[in-house]
mmCIF file of C-alpha atoms in Angstrom:
data_model
loop_
_atom_site.group_PDB
_atom_site.id
_atom_site.type_symbol
_atom_site.label_atom_id
_atom_site.label_comp_id
_atom_site.label_asym_id
_atom_site.label_seq_id
_atom_site.Cartn_x
_atom_site.Cartn_y
_atom_site.Cartn_z
ATOM 1 C CA LEU A 1127 81.938 -159.027 -159.344
ATOM 2 C CA THR A 1128 78.104 -158.614 -159.691
ATOM 3 C CA ILE A 1129 78.080 -161.842 -161.499
ATOM 4 C CA SER A 1130 81.042 -163.909 -159.103
ATOM 5 C CA ASP A 1131 78.237 -162.470 -156.235
ATOM 6 C CA PHE A 1132 75.039 -163.498 -157.290
ATOM 7 C CA SER A 1133 76.773 -166.861 -158.502
ATOM 8 C CA HIS A 1134 78.473 -167.093 -154.743
ATOM 9 C CA THR A 1135 75.101 -166.453 -152.919
ATOM 10 C CA ALA A 1136 73.316 -168.629 -155.567
ATOM 11 C CA VAL A 1137 75.538 -172.042 -153.730
ATOM 12 C CA GLY A 1138 74.639 -170.729 -150.428
ATOM 13 C CA SER A 1139 70.946 -170.525 -150.553
ATOM 14 C CA LEU A 1140 71.111 -174.275 -152.152
ATOM 15 C CA ALA A 1141 73.183 -175.364 -149.085
ATOM 16 C CA GLU A 1142 70.703 -177.521 -148.032
ATOM 17 C CA TRP A 1143 70.018 -178.869 -151.100
ATOM 18 C CA LEU A 1144 73.470 -179.955 -150.991
ATOM 19 C CA ALA A 1145 73.001 -181.507 -148.154
ATOM 20 C CA ASP A 1146 71.133 -184.660 -149.741
ATOM 21 C CA HIS A 1147 73.208 -184.108 -152.803
ATOM 22 C CA SER A 1148 76.534 -184.562 -151.472
ATOM 23 C CA ILE A 1149 77.763 -185.578 -154.589
ATOM 24 C CA MET A 1150 77.686 -182.055 -155.774
ATOM 25 C CA LEU A 1151 79.599 -180.811 -152.638
ATOM 26 C CA ALA A 1152 82.893 -181.068 -154.144
ATOM 27 C CA GLY A 1153 82.152 -178.432 -157.161
ATOM 28 C CA ALA A 1154 80.480 -176.063 -154.760
ATOM 29 C CA LEU A 1155 83.185 -176.014 -152.410
ATOM 30 C CA ARG A 1156 85.821 -175.882 -154.960
ATOM 31 C CA LEU A 1157 83.607 -172.360 -156.595
ATOM 32 C CA VAL A 1158 83.664 -170.997 -152.973
ATOM 33 C CA LEU A 1159 87.209 -171.882 -151.878
ATOM 34 C CA GLN A 1160 89.298 -170.201 -154.870
ATOM 35 C CA ALA A 1161 87.073 -167.228 -154.405
ATOM 36 C CA LEU A 1162 87.540 -166.744 -150.306
ATOM 37 C CA SER A 1163 90.970 -164.508 -150.863
ATOM 38 C CA ASN A 1164 89.316 -162.278 -153.167
ATOM 39 C CA ALA A 1165 88.648 -159.054 -150.602
ATOM 40 C CA ASP A 1166 85.861 -157.940 -153.342
ATOM 41 C CA LEU A 1167 83.714 -161.183 -152.779
ATOM 42 C CA SER A 1168 84.303 -161.444 -149.178
ATOM 43 C CA VAL A 1169 80.305 -161.102 -147.644
ATOM 44 C CA SER A 1170 79.247 -163.374 -150.318
ATOM 45 C CA THR A 1171 82.183 -166.248 -150.413
ATOM 46 C CA VAL A 1172 82.086 -166.000 -146.378
ATOM 47 C CA SER A 1173 78.038 -166.209 -146.069
ATOM 48 C CA THR A 1174 78.198 -168.670 -148.271
ATOM 49 C CA LEU A 1175 81.033 -170.884 -146.871
ATOM 50 C CA LYS A 1176 79.305 -170.787 -143.329
ATOM 51 C CA ARG A 1177 76.009 -171.782 -144.724
ATOM 52 C CA ILE A 1178 77.565 -174.664 -146.406
ATOM 53 C CA CYS A 1179 79.307 -175.888 -143.111
ATOM 54 C CA ARG A 1180 76.337 -175.274 -141.366
ATOM 55 C CA GLU A 1181 73.709 -177.222 -143.445
ATOM 56 C CA CYS A 1182 76.734 -179.991 -144.715
ATOM 57 C CA ARG A 1183 78.376 -180.559 -141.852
ATOM 58 C CA HIS A 1184 77.809 -183.901 -141.767
ATOM 59 C CA HIS A 1185 79.098 -184.645 -145.841
ATOM 60 C CA LEU A 1186 82.182 -182.369 -145.266
ATOM 61 C CA ARG A 1187 85.251 -184.848 -143.512
ATOM 62 C CA PRO A 1188 86.769 -185.314 -147.211
ATOM 63 C CA HIS A 1189 87.192 -181.517 -147.283
ATOM 64 C CA ALA A 1190 87.941 -180.623 -144.119
ATOM 65 C CA ASN A 1191 92.062 -180.465 -144.963
ATOM 66 C CA ASP A 1192 90.706 -177.809 -147.982
ATOM 67 C CA ILE A 1193 88.766 -175.896 -146.202
ATOM 68 C CA LEU A 1194 91.266 -175.515 -143.105
ATOM 69 C CA THR A 1195 94.115 -174.794 -145.328
ATOM 70 C CA ALA A 1196 92.249 -172.155 -147.283
ATOM 71 C CA SER A 1197 90.300 -170.352 -143.880
ATOM 72 C CA GLN A 1198 93.690 -170.312 -142.212
ATOM 73 C CA GLU A 1199 95.476 -168.668 -145.372
ATOM 74 C CA VAL A 1200 92.769 -165.584 -145.307
ATOM 75 C CA LEU A 1201 92.696 -164.948 -141.247
ATOM 76 C CA VAL A 1202 96.938 -164.736 -141.400
ATOM 77 C CA LYS A 1203 96.879 -162.492 -144.588
ATOM 78 C CA GLN A 1204 93.790 -160.292 -142.465
ATOM 79 C CA ILE A 1205 91.913 -160.591 -146.140
ATOM 80 C CA HIS A 1206 88.794 -160.139 -144.964
ATOM 81 C CA LYS A 1207 86.596 -156.971 -141.939
ATOM 82 C CA THR A 1208 85.868 -158.309 -138.551
ATOM 83 C CA THR A 1209 82.530 -159.063 -138.876
ATOM 84 C CA GLN A 1210 83.258 -162.047 -141.982
ATOM 85 C CA ILE A 1211 86.262 -163.040 -139.798
ATOM 86 C CA MET A 1212 83.470 -163.574 -137.213
ATOM 87 C CA TRP A 1213 81.306 -165.845 -140.365
ATOM 88 C CA LEU A 1214 84.384 -167.680 -141.061
ATOM 89 C CA MET A 1215 85.134 -168.715 -137.579
ATOM 90 C CA GLN A 1216 81.714 -169.893 -137.164
ATOM 91 C CA ALA A 1217 82.169 -172.324 -140.553
ATOM 92 C CA LEU A 1218 85.004 -173.398 -138.826
ATOM 93 C CA GLY A 1219 83.007 -174.440 -136.128
ATOM 94 C CA TYR A 1220 80.606 -175.959 -137.783
ATOM 95 C CA LEU A 1221 83.199 -177.730 -139.538
ATOM 96 C CA LEU A 1222 85.368 -178.548 -136.625
ATOM 97 C CA SER A 1223 82.253 -180.370 -134.842
ATOM 98 C CA SER A 1224 81.555 -182.969 -137.331
ATOM 99 C CA LEU A 1225 85.210 -184.551 -137.077
ATOM 100 C CA PRO A 1226 86.042 -187.258 -134.712
ATOM 101 C CA ASP A 1227 87.531 -185.621 -131.219
ATOM 102 C CA GLU A 1228 90.733 -187.306 -131.619
ATOM 103 C CA GLU A 1229 91.131 -185.161 -134.707
ATOM 104 C CA ILE A 1230 89.808 -181.891 -133.294
ATOM 105 C CA LEU A 1231 92.027 -180.813 -131.226
ATOM 106 C CA GLY A 1232 94.967 -180.607 -133.777
ATOM 107 C CA LYS A 1233 93.510 -178.975 -136.016
ATOM 108 C CA LEU A 1234 92.143 -176.247 -133.938
ATOM 109 C CA LEU A 1235 95.545 -176.024 -132.496
ATOM 110 C CA SER A 1236 97.283 -175.552 -135.943
ATOM 111 C CA LEU A 1237 94.028 -172.636 -136.573
ATOM 112 C CA LEU A 1238 94.473 -170.965 -133.602
ATOM 113 C CA SER A 1239 98.507 -170.625 -132.972
ATOM 114 C CA PRO A 1240 98.975 -168.003 -135.448
ATOM 115 C CA HIS A 1241 96.705 -165.608 -133.603
ATOM 116 C CA ILE A 1242 97.916 -166.813 -130.185
ATOM 117 C CA GLN A 1243 101.146 -166.344 -131.171
ATOM 118 C CA GLN A 1244 100.478 -162.679 -132.342
ATOM 119 C CA LEU A 1245 98.900 -161.792 -128.550
ATOM 120 C CA GLU A 1246 101.779 -162.978 -126.909
ATOM 121 C CA ARG A 1247 103.881 -160.492 -129.385
ATOM 122 C CA LEU A 1248 101.847 -157.839 -127.981
ATOM 123 C CA ALA A 1249 101.714 -158.760 -124.537
ATOM 124 C CA ASN A 1250 105.352 -158.332 -124.319
ATOM 125 C CA GLU A 1251 104.662 -154.671 -125.509
ATOM 126 C CA THR A 1252 104.470 -151.968 -123.453
ATOM 127 C CA VAL A 1253 101.006 -150.286 -124.182
ATOM 128 C CA VAL A 1254 101.966 -146.259 -124.372
ATOM 129 C CA VAL A 1255 104.477 -147.455 -127.020
ATOM 130 C CA VAL A 1256 101.546 -149.022 -128.843
ATOM 131 C CA LEU A 1257 99.651 -146.060 -128.762
ATOM 132 C CA GLN A 1258 102.991 -144.038 -129.550
ATOM 133 C CA GLN A 1259 103.211 -145.607 -132.955
ATOM 134 C CA VAL A 1260 99.297 -145.712 -133.249
ATOM 135 C CA PHE A 1261 99.121 -141.668 -132.846
ATOM 136 C CA PRO A 1262 100.303 -140.464 -135.974
ATOM 137 C CA LEU A 1263 97.828 -142.764 -137.979
ATOM 138 C CA ILE A 1264 95.144 -141.550 -136.026
ATOM 139 C CA GLN A 1265 96.033 -137.844 -136.492
ATOM 140 C CA THR A 1266 96.288 -138.636 -140.256
ATOM 141 C CA LEU A 1267 92.804 -139.914 -139.964
ATOM 142 C CA LEU A 1268 91.351 -137.525 -137.951
ATOM 143 C CA SER A 1269 92.286 -134.532 -140.263
ATOM 144 C CA LYS A 1270 90.702 -136.179 -143.063
ATOM 145 C CA TRP A 1271 87.441 -136.845 -141.268
ATOM 146 C CA LEU A 1272 87.251 -134.048 -138.832
ATOM 147 C CA LYS A 1273 83.745 -133.297 -139.196
ATOM 148 C CA GLU A 1274 82.599 -136.703 -138.956
ATOM 149 C CA THR A 1275 81.129 -137.227 -135.266
ATOM 150 C CA GLU A 1276 81.159 -141.055 -135.051
ATOM 151 C CA VAL A 1277 84.885 -140.691 -136.314
ATOM 152 C CA VAL A 1278 85.965 -138.264 -133.810
ATOM 153 C CA THR A 1279 83.950 -139.785 -130.627
ATOM 154 C CA ALA A 1280 85.268 -143.222 -131.743
ATOM 155 C CA ALA A 1281 89.077 -141.630 -131.840
ATOM 156 C CA CYS A 1282 88.472 -139.700 -128.707
ATOM 157 C CA ALA A 1283 86.744 -143.385 -126.833
ATOM 158 C CA VAL A 1284 90.427 -145.058 -127.304
ATOM 159 C CA PHE A 1285 92.010 -142.483 -125.793
ATOM 160 C CA GLU A 1286 89.742 -142.098 -123.208
ATOM 161 C CA LYS A 1287 89.533 -145.890 -122.490
ATOM 162 C CA SER A 1288 93.841 -145.736 -122.851
ATOM 163 C CA LEU A 1289 94.185 -143.202 -120.371
ATOM 164 C CA LYS A 1290 91.186 -145.463 -117.982
ATOM 165 C CA THR A 1291 93.517 -148.168 -118.358
ATOM 166 C CA LEU A 1292 97.130 -146.879 -118.257
ATOM 167 C CA ILE A 1293 96.346 -143.916 -115.562
ATOM 168 C CA ARG A 1294 99.771 -141.958 -114.930
ATOM 169 C CA ASP A 1295 101.365 -144.710 -117.263
ATOM 170 C CA PHE A 1296 99.628 -142.163 -119.948
ATOM 171 C CA ALA A 1297 102.366 -139.066 -119.011
ATOM 172 C CA PRO A 1298 104.086 -139.560 -122.307
ATOM 173 C CA LEU A 1299 101.139 -139.014 -124.833
ATOM 174 C CA VAL A 1300 99.812 -136.033 -122.668
ATOM 175 C CA GLY A 1301 101.740 -133.176 -124.347
ATOM 176 C CA GLN A 1302 100.698 -134.783 -127.934
ATOM 177 C CA LEU A 1303 96.962 -135.178 -127.055
ATOM 178 C CA CYS A 1304 96.209 -131.701 -125.685
ATOM 179 C CA GLU A 1305 97.607 -130.821 -128.746
ATOM 180 C CA LEU A 1306 95.230 -133.021 -130.969
ATOM 181 C CA ILE A 1307 92.516 -131.993 -128.500
ATOM 182 C CA GLY A 1308 92.882 -128.147 -129.370
ATOM 183 C CA GLN A 1309 93.209 -128.931 -133.099
ATOM 184 C CA LEU A 1310 89.992 -130.834 -132.814
ATOM 185 C CA PHE A 1311 88.140 -128.515 -131.072
ATOM 186 C CA SER A 1312 89.042 -125.259 -132.281
ATOM 187 C CA SER A 1313 88.478 -126.719 -135.765
ATOM 188 C CA TYR A 1314 84.901 -128.592 -135.084
ATOM 189 C CA PRO A 1315 83.850 -128.355 -131.299
ATOM 190 C CA GLN A 1316 82.076 -131.350 -130.149
ATOM 191 C CA ALA A 1317 81.446 -132.766 -126.936
ATOM 192 C CA CYS A 1318 83.676 -136.164 -127.089
ATOM 193 C CA ALA A 1319 86.710 -133.818 -127.007
ATOM 194 C CA LEU A 1320 85.701 -132.273 -123.670
ATOM 195 C CA ASP A 1321 84.986 -135.277 -122.365
ATOM 196 C CA LEU A 1322 88.713 -136.455 -122.615
ATOM 197 C CA THR A 1323 89.633 -133.619 -121.464
ATOM 198 C CA ARG A 1324 87.798 -134.003 -118.314
ATOM 199 C CA GLN A 1325 89.437 -137.406 -118.023
ATOM 200 C CA LEU A 1326 92.725 -135.885 -118.325
ATOM 201 C CA VAL A 1327 92.100 -133.510 -115.559
ATOM 202 C CA HIS A 1328 91.226 -136.368 -113.397
ATOM 203 C CA VAL A 1329 94.080 -138.374 -113.895
ATOM 204 C CA PHE A 1330 96.984 -135.339 -113.973
ATOM 205 C CA ALA A 1331 95.281 -132.836 -111.926
ATOM 206 C CA CYS A 1332 97.974 -133.369 -109.093
ATOM 207 C CA GLU A 1333 101.008 -133.831 -111.697
ATOM 208 C CA LYS A 1334 103.329 -130.550 -111.462
ATOM 209 C CA GLU A 1335 105.044 -131.774 -114.588
ATOM 210 C CA HIS A 1336 102.587 -133.146 -116.961
ATOM 211 C CA PHE A 1337 99.501 -130.635 -115.888
ATOM 212 C CA PRO A 1338 100.974 -127.401 -118.322
ATOM 213 C CA PRO A 1339 99.465 -128.550 -121.851
ATOM 214 C CA ILE A 1340 96.214 -129.649 -119.923
ATOM 215 C CA ALA A 1341 95.769 -126.128 -118.380
ATOM 216 C CA ALA A 1342 96.774 -124.316 -121.836
ATOM 217 C CA LEU A 1343 93.943 -126.803 -123.386
ATOM 218 C CA LEU A 1344 91.415 -125.563 -120.942
ATOM 219 C CA GLU A 1345 92.205 -121.951 -121.670
ATOM 220 C CA LEU A 1346 91.775 -122.946 -125.576
ATOM 221 C CA VAL A 1347 88.513 -124.701 -124.967
ATOM 222 C CA THR A 1348 87.064 -122.211 -122.406
ATOM 223 C CA SER A 1349 87.805 -119.567 -124.997
ATOM 224 C CA ILE A 1350 86.116 -121.306 -127.812
ATOM 225 C CA THR A 1351 83.277 -122.406 -125.967
ATOM 226 C CA MET A 1352 82.642 -118.607 -124.242
ATOM 227 C CA ALA A 1353 82.065 -117.945 -127.889
ATOM 228 C CA ILE A 1354 79.740 -120.314 -128.533
ATOM 229 C CA PHE A 1355 77.506 -119.051 -125.799
ATOM 230 C CA GLN A 1356 77.715 -115.412 -127.098
ATOM 231 C CA HIS A 1357 76.945 -116.904 -130.555
ATOM 232 C CA GLY A 1358 74.012 -119.204 -129.086
ATOM 233 C CA ALA A 1359 74.727 -122.034 -127.890
ATOM 234 C CA GLN A 1360 71.154 -123.818 -128.330
ATOM 235 C CA ASP A 1361 72.566 -125.795 -131.339
ATOM 236 C CA HIS A 1362 75.006 -127.379 -128.750
ATOM 237 C CA PRO A 1363 73.604 -128.784 -125.683
ATOM 238 C CA ASP A 1364 75.836 -131.960 -125.557
ATOM 239 C CA VAL A 1365 78.487 -129.264 -125.977
ATOM 240 C CA ALA A 1366 77.476 -127.180 -122.837
ATOM 241 C CA ASP A 1367 76.860 -130.453 -120.350
ATOM 242 C CA SER A 1368 80.440 -132.062 -121.251
ATOM 243 C CA PHE A 1369 81.721 -128.092 -120.683
ATOM 244 C CA MET A 1370 80.365 -127.868 -117.405
ATOM 245 C CA GLN A 1371 80.973 -131.528 -116.307
ATOM 246 C CA LEU A 1372 84.501 -130.672 -117.271
ATOM 247 C CA HIS A 1373 84.755 -127.532 -115.119
ATOM 248 C CA THR A 1374 83.135 -129.483 -112.191
ATOM 249 C CA GLN A 1375 86.205 -131.547 -112.757
ATOM 250 C CA VAL A 1376 88.718 -128.953 -112.425
ATOM 251 C CA MET A 1377 86.577 -127.477 -109.484
ATOM 252 C CA LYS A 1378 87.023 -130.482 -107.662
ATOM 253 C CA ARG A 1379 90.535 -131.624 -108.388
ATOM 254 C CA LYS A 1380 92.522 -128.077 -109.567
ATOM 255 C CA PRO A 1381 91.025 -125.197 -108.539
ATOM 256 C CA ASP A 1382 94.013 -123.442 -108.177
ATOM 257 C CA VAL A 1383 94.175 -123.436 -111.854
ATOM 258 C CA TYR A 1384 91.687 -120.125 -111.691
ATOM 259 C CA LEU A 1385 94.204 -118.559 -109.661
ATOM 260 C CA THR A 1386 97.007 -118.312 -112.310
ATOM 261 C CA GLY A 1387 95.244 -115.803 -114.705
ATOM 262 C CA GLY A 1388 94.537 -117.436 -117.607
ATOM 263 C CA LEU A 1389 91.156 -119.037 -116.754
ATOM 264 C CA ASP A 1390 88.778 -116.655 -115.715
ATOM 265 C CA ILE A 1391 86.162 -118.138 -113.515
ATOM 266 C CA LYS A 1392 83.666 -115.414 -114.601
ATOM 267 C CA VAL A 1393 83.820 -116.942 -118.058
ATOM 268 C CA VAL A 1394 82.331 -120.335 -116.732
ATOM 269 C CA PHE A 1395 79.657 -118.672 -114.399
ATOM 270 C CA TYR A 1396 78.358 -116.824 -117.546
ATOM 271 C CA CYS A 1397 78.540 -119.931 -119.702
ATOM 272 C CA GLY A 1398 76.468 -121.435 -116.732
ATOM 273 C CA ILE A 1399 73.636 -119.291 -116.185
ATOM 274 C CA LEU A 1400 73.245 -119.437 -119.713
ATOM 275 C CA SER A 1401 72.772 -123.068 -119.393
ATOM 276 C CA PHE A 1402 70.295 -122.867 -116.802
ATOM 277 C CA LYS A 1403 68.203 -121.761 -119.925
ATOM 278 C CA PHE A 1404 68.684 -124.925 -121.884
ATOM 279 C CA PRO A 1405 65.353 -127.437 -121.880
ATOM 280 C CA GLU A 1406 67.370 -130.095 -121.826
ATOM 281 C CA THR A 1407 67.459 -132.178 -118.432
ATOM 282 C CA PRO A 1408 71.040 -133.381 -118.372
ATOM 283 C CA THR A 1409 72.694 -129.765 -119.192
ATOM 284 C CA VAL A 1410 70.679 -128.490 -116.885
ATOM 285 C CA LYS A 1411 71.492 -131.431 -114.181
ATOM 286 C CA SER A 1412 75.452 -130.689 -114.912
ATOM 287 C CA THR A 1413 75.041 -126.684 -114.542
ATOM 288 C CA CYS A 1414 73.605 -127.211 -111.184
ATOM 289 C CA LEU A 1415 76.593 -130.150 -110.266
ATOM 290 C CA LEU A 1416 78.757 -127.237 -111.316
ATOM 291 C CA PHE A 1417 77.383 -124.261 -109.563
ATOM 292 C CA VAL A 1418 76.531 -126.681 -106.456
ATOM 293 C CA SER A 1419 80.182 -127.355 -106.302
ATOM 294 C CA GLN A 1420 81.544 -124.142 -106.125
ATOM 295 C CA TYR A 1421 78.969 -123.659 -103.410
ATOM 296 C CA LEU A 1422 80.089 -126.248 -101.427
ATOM 297 C CA ILE A 1423 83.988 -125.290 -101.784
ATOM 298 C CA LYS A 1424 83.416 -121.710 -100.661
ATOM 299 C CA THR A 1425 81.029 -121.757 -98.190
ATOM 300 C CA LYS A 1426 83.066 -123.417 -95.161
ATOM 301 C CA SER A 1427 81.440 -122.148 -92.057
ATOM 302 C CA ILE A 1428 84.354 -121.718 -89.663
ATOM 303 C CA GLY A 1429 83.455 -119.337 -85.987
ATOM 304 C CA GLY A 1430 84.912 -115.918 -86.990
ATOM 305 C CA GLN A 1431 83.152 -115.725 -89.987
ATOM 306 C CA SER A 1432 80.379 -113.094 -91.016
ATOM 307 C CA ARG A 1433 76.897 -114.847 -91.345
ATOM 308 C CA GLY A 1434 75.566 -112.008 -93.433
ATOM 309 C CA LEU A 1435 75.240 -114.396 -96.129
ATOM 310 C CA LEU A 1436 73.239 -117.211 -94.356
ATOM 311 C CA GLU A 1437 69.554 -116.146 -96.443
ATOM 312 C CA HIS A 1438 71.051 -116.532 -99.438
ATOM 313 C CA GLN A 1439 72.761 -119.836 -98.627
ATOM 314 C CA SER A 1440 69.341 -121.251 -97.484
ATOM 315 C CA GLU A 1441 67.933 -119.686 -100.955
ATOM 316 C CA VAL A 1442 70.181 -121.768 -102.762
ATOM 317 C CA MET A 1443 70.245 -124.856 -101.255
ATOM 318 C CA PHE A 1444 66.098 -124.746 -101.348
ATOM 319 C CA SER A 1445 66.416 -124.416 -105.283
ATOM 320 C CA VAL A 1446 69.020 -126.848 -105.591
ATOM 321 C CA SER A 1447 66.889 -129.037 -103.251
ATOM 322 C CA ARG A 1448 63.722 -128.695 -104.922
ATOM 323 C CA TYR A 1449 64.656 -129.145 -108.878
ATOM 324 C CA CYS A 1450 67.629 -131.956 -108.142
ATOM 325 C CA PRO A 1451 66.858 -133.716 -105.130
ATOM 326 C CA THR A 1452 68.639 -136.960 -105.746
ATOM 327 C CA LEU A 1453 72.084 -134.772 -107.480
ATOM 328 C CA LEU A 1454 72.270 -132.806 -104.416
ATOM 329 C CA SER A 1455 71.953 -135.943 -102.003
ATOM 330 C CA LEU A 1456 74.969 -137.353 -103.513
ATOM 331 C CA GLN A 1457 76.977 -134.016 -104.206
ATOM 332 C CA LEU A 1458 76.834 -133.312 -100.550
ATOM 333 C CA ARG A 1459 77.195 -136.477 -98.903
ATOM 334 C CA ASP A 1460 80.329 -136.979 -101.207
ATOM 335 C CA ALA A 1461 81.567 -133.025 -99.777
ATOM 336 C CA LEU A 1462 81.121 -133.808 -96.326
ATOM 337 C CA GLN A 1463 82.855 -136.921 -96.509
ATOM 338 C CA PRO A 1464 86.659 -135.398 -95.762
ATOM 339 C CA PRO A 1465 86.905 -135.867 -91.819
ATOM 340 C CA GLY A 1466 87.300 -132.133 -90.683
ATOM 341 C CA PHE A 1467 85.085 -130.515 -93.035
ATOM 342 C CA PRO A 1468 83.543 -128.085 -93.234
ATOM 343 C CA SER A 1469 84.738 -128.260 -88.988
ATOM 344 C CA ALA A 1470 86.710 -130.396 -87.188
ATOM 345 C CA LEU A 1471 84.022 -130.039 -84.196
ATOM 346 C CA LEU A 1472 81.262 -132.104 -86.648
ATOM 347 C CA THR A 1473 80.624 -136.169 -86.175
ATOM 348 C CA PRO A 1474 79.700 -138.171 -88.825
ATOM 349 C CA GLU A 1475 75.877 -138.575 -87.570
ATOM 350 C CA GLN A 1476 75.752 -134.808 -87.312
ATOM 351 C CA LYS A 1477 76.299 -134.571 -90.901
ATOM 352 C CA GLU A 1478 74.082 -137.292 -91.593
ATOM 353 C CA HIS A 1479 71.501 -136.057 -89.978
ATOM 354 C CA PHE A 1480 72.161 -132.467 -91.736
ATOM 355 C CA CYS A 1481 72.007 -133.794 -95.550
ATOM 356 C CA GLN A 1482 68.683 -135.621 -94.011
ATOM 357 C CA GLN A 1483 67.333 -132.336 -93.271
ATOM 358 C CA VAL A 1484 68.007 -130.822 -95.960
ATOM 359 C CA LEU A 1485 66.251 -133.254 -98.282
ATOM 360 C CA ARG A 1486 63.302 -133.334 -95.776
ATOM 361 C CA TYR A 1487 62.393 -130.069 -94.360
ATOM 362 C CA ARG A 1488 62.685 -127.940 -97.802
ATOM 363 C CA TRP A 1489 60.137 -125.599 -96.227
ATOM 364 C CA LYS A 1490 62.333 -124.035 -93.228
ATOM 365 C CA MET A 1491 66.080 -124.829 -94.941
ATOM 366 C CA ARG A 1492 67.259 -121.578 -93.279
ATOM 367 C CA ASP A 1493 66.488 -122.813 -89.754
ATOM 368 C CA VAL A 1494 68.108 -125.999 -90.837
ATOM 369 C CA ILE A 1495 71.159 -124.193 -92.534
ATOM 370 C CA LYS A 1496 71.368 -121.993 -89.177
ATOM 371 C CA GLU A 1497 71.396 -124.744 -86.939
ATOM 372 C CA PHE A 1498 74.225 -126.837 -88.844
ATOM 373 C CA SER A 1499 76.361 -123.665 -88.970
ATOM 374 C CA LEU A 1500 75.841 -123.208 -85.053
ATOM 375 C CA LEU A 1501 77.378 -126.909 -85.020
ATOM 376 C CA CYS A 1502 80.443 -126.061 -87.353
ATOM 377 C CA GLN A 1503 81.285 -122.997 -84.784
ATOM 378 C CA GLY A 1504 80.800 -125.313 -81.548
ATOM 379 C CA LEU A 1505 77.789 -122.219 -80.801
ATOM 380 C CA PRO A 1506 74.343 -124.358 -80.659
ATOM 381 C CA GLY A 1507 73.340 -123.222 -77.262
ATOM 382 C CA VAL A 1508 75.096 -120.718 -76.159
ATOM 383 C CA GLU A 1509 73.645 -116.629 -75.247
ATOM 384 C CA TYR A 1510 74.648 -115.950 -78.857
ATOM 385 C CA ALA A 1511 72.986 -119.048 -80.717
ATOM 386 C CA ALA A 1512 69.783 -117.542 -79.205
ATOM 387 C CA SER A 1513 70.146 -114.225 -81.121
ATOM 388 C CA TYR A 1514 71.063 -115.741 -84.318
#
């Protein structure tokens, strides 16, 4: 194989010389085209053919049919890898550009027709059916390459893109995918598995029929991540980051899952507090987002409720606005967007004014939150407000 590779590489390096000595071109092409169907010589033969077609394009017309026939045969049989296929198509592009205009279209159609027909067949198949057929293959690959981060990340990316494309049509695969993620994360915890779980929560949070396996998966990954934190998670900042993002999504989309008893919110907060000690900025930002989301969910200012926590709320908002102002701005506006939240008495203008005040006047945060609390309760200007 080494001698064959060398000989084809040598022919390729003589491509410019062959352009000036076209009498030798037929012999060189015969050598290259005979080896084109040999997968072991893929790189050297395809790159050589590409060089010859590029440098000798004006002398290739007598050999066009031979080159097209040999190329079409290897393309149909899928002998070469993606990179070599791209090189081969470039070579054929050089070849076709040297032919008369009336011949190009016919040869181009004969070259592309099999691939167009294959695309038509795939287009008629339901995507989820294709995924169900591919699923066992991906499982087998992952079982053999479980600790290879690149392989696991690529597999998770396939399912994540499928989820984003199919959305609820992905439902038939939810159970299988949850089981696969659980096996992956139990054997070797990786961030991409948590990111894929977060996407499942985002899509199927409101689907009662399909959420039970996702809830079971959440319990499993939370338990495993808790064990990682107990043994020191400093070596896994990416897992901590993705874990915080996952539970932020759960709090937004399916907060009642914490009330079932299987998922303990205290475990999440414990991991979150430890995550504040991480030196990695993305992990700390994701942790802040988790606590801000929970804070906004739990601190609705409704008339009649105790105001004893006002001081603590001010301290939390001050800290978040100091260290994560951009994140707070986005999340605060997003949280206040729903009509009637946190009070039906508020106008959109008052909400926007509050967001601006929080970011602009950190040094008087307590007064800003006090004013907003009174607006929520419809109490500004009354006698009670003066003593508040």
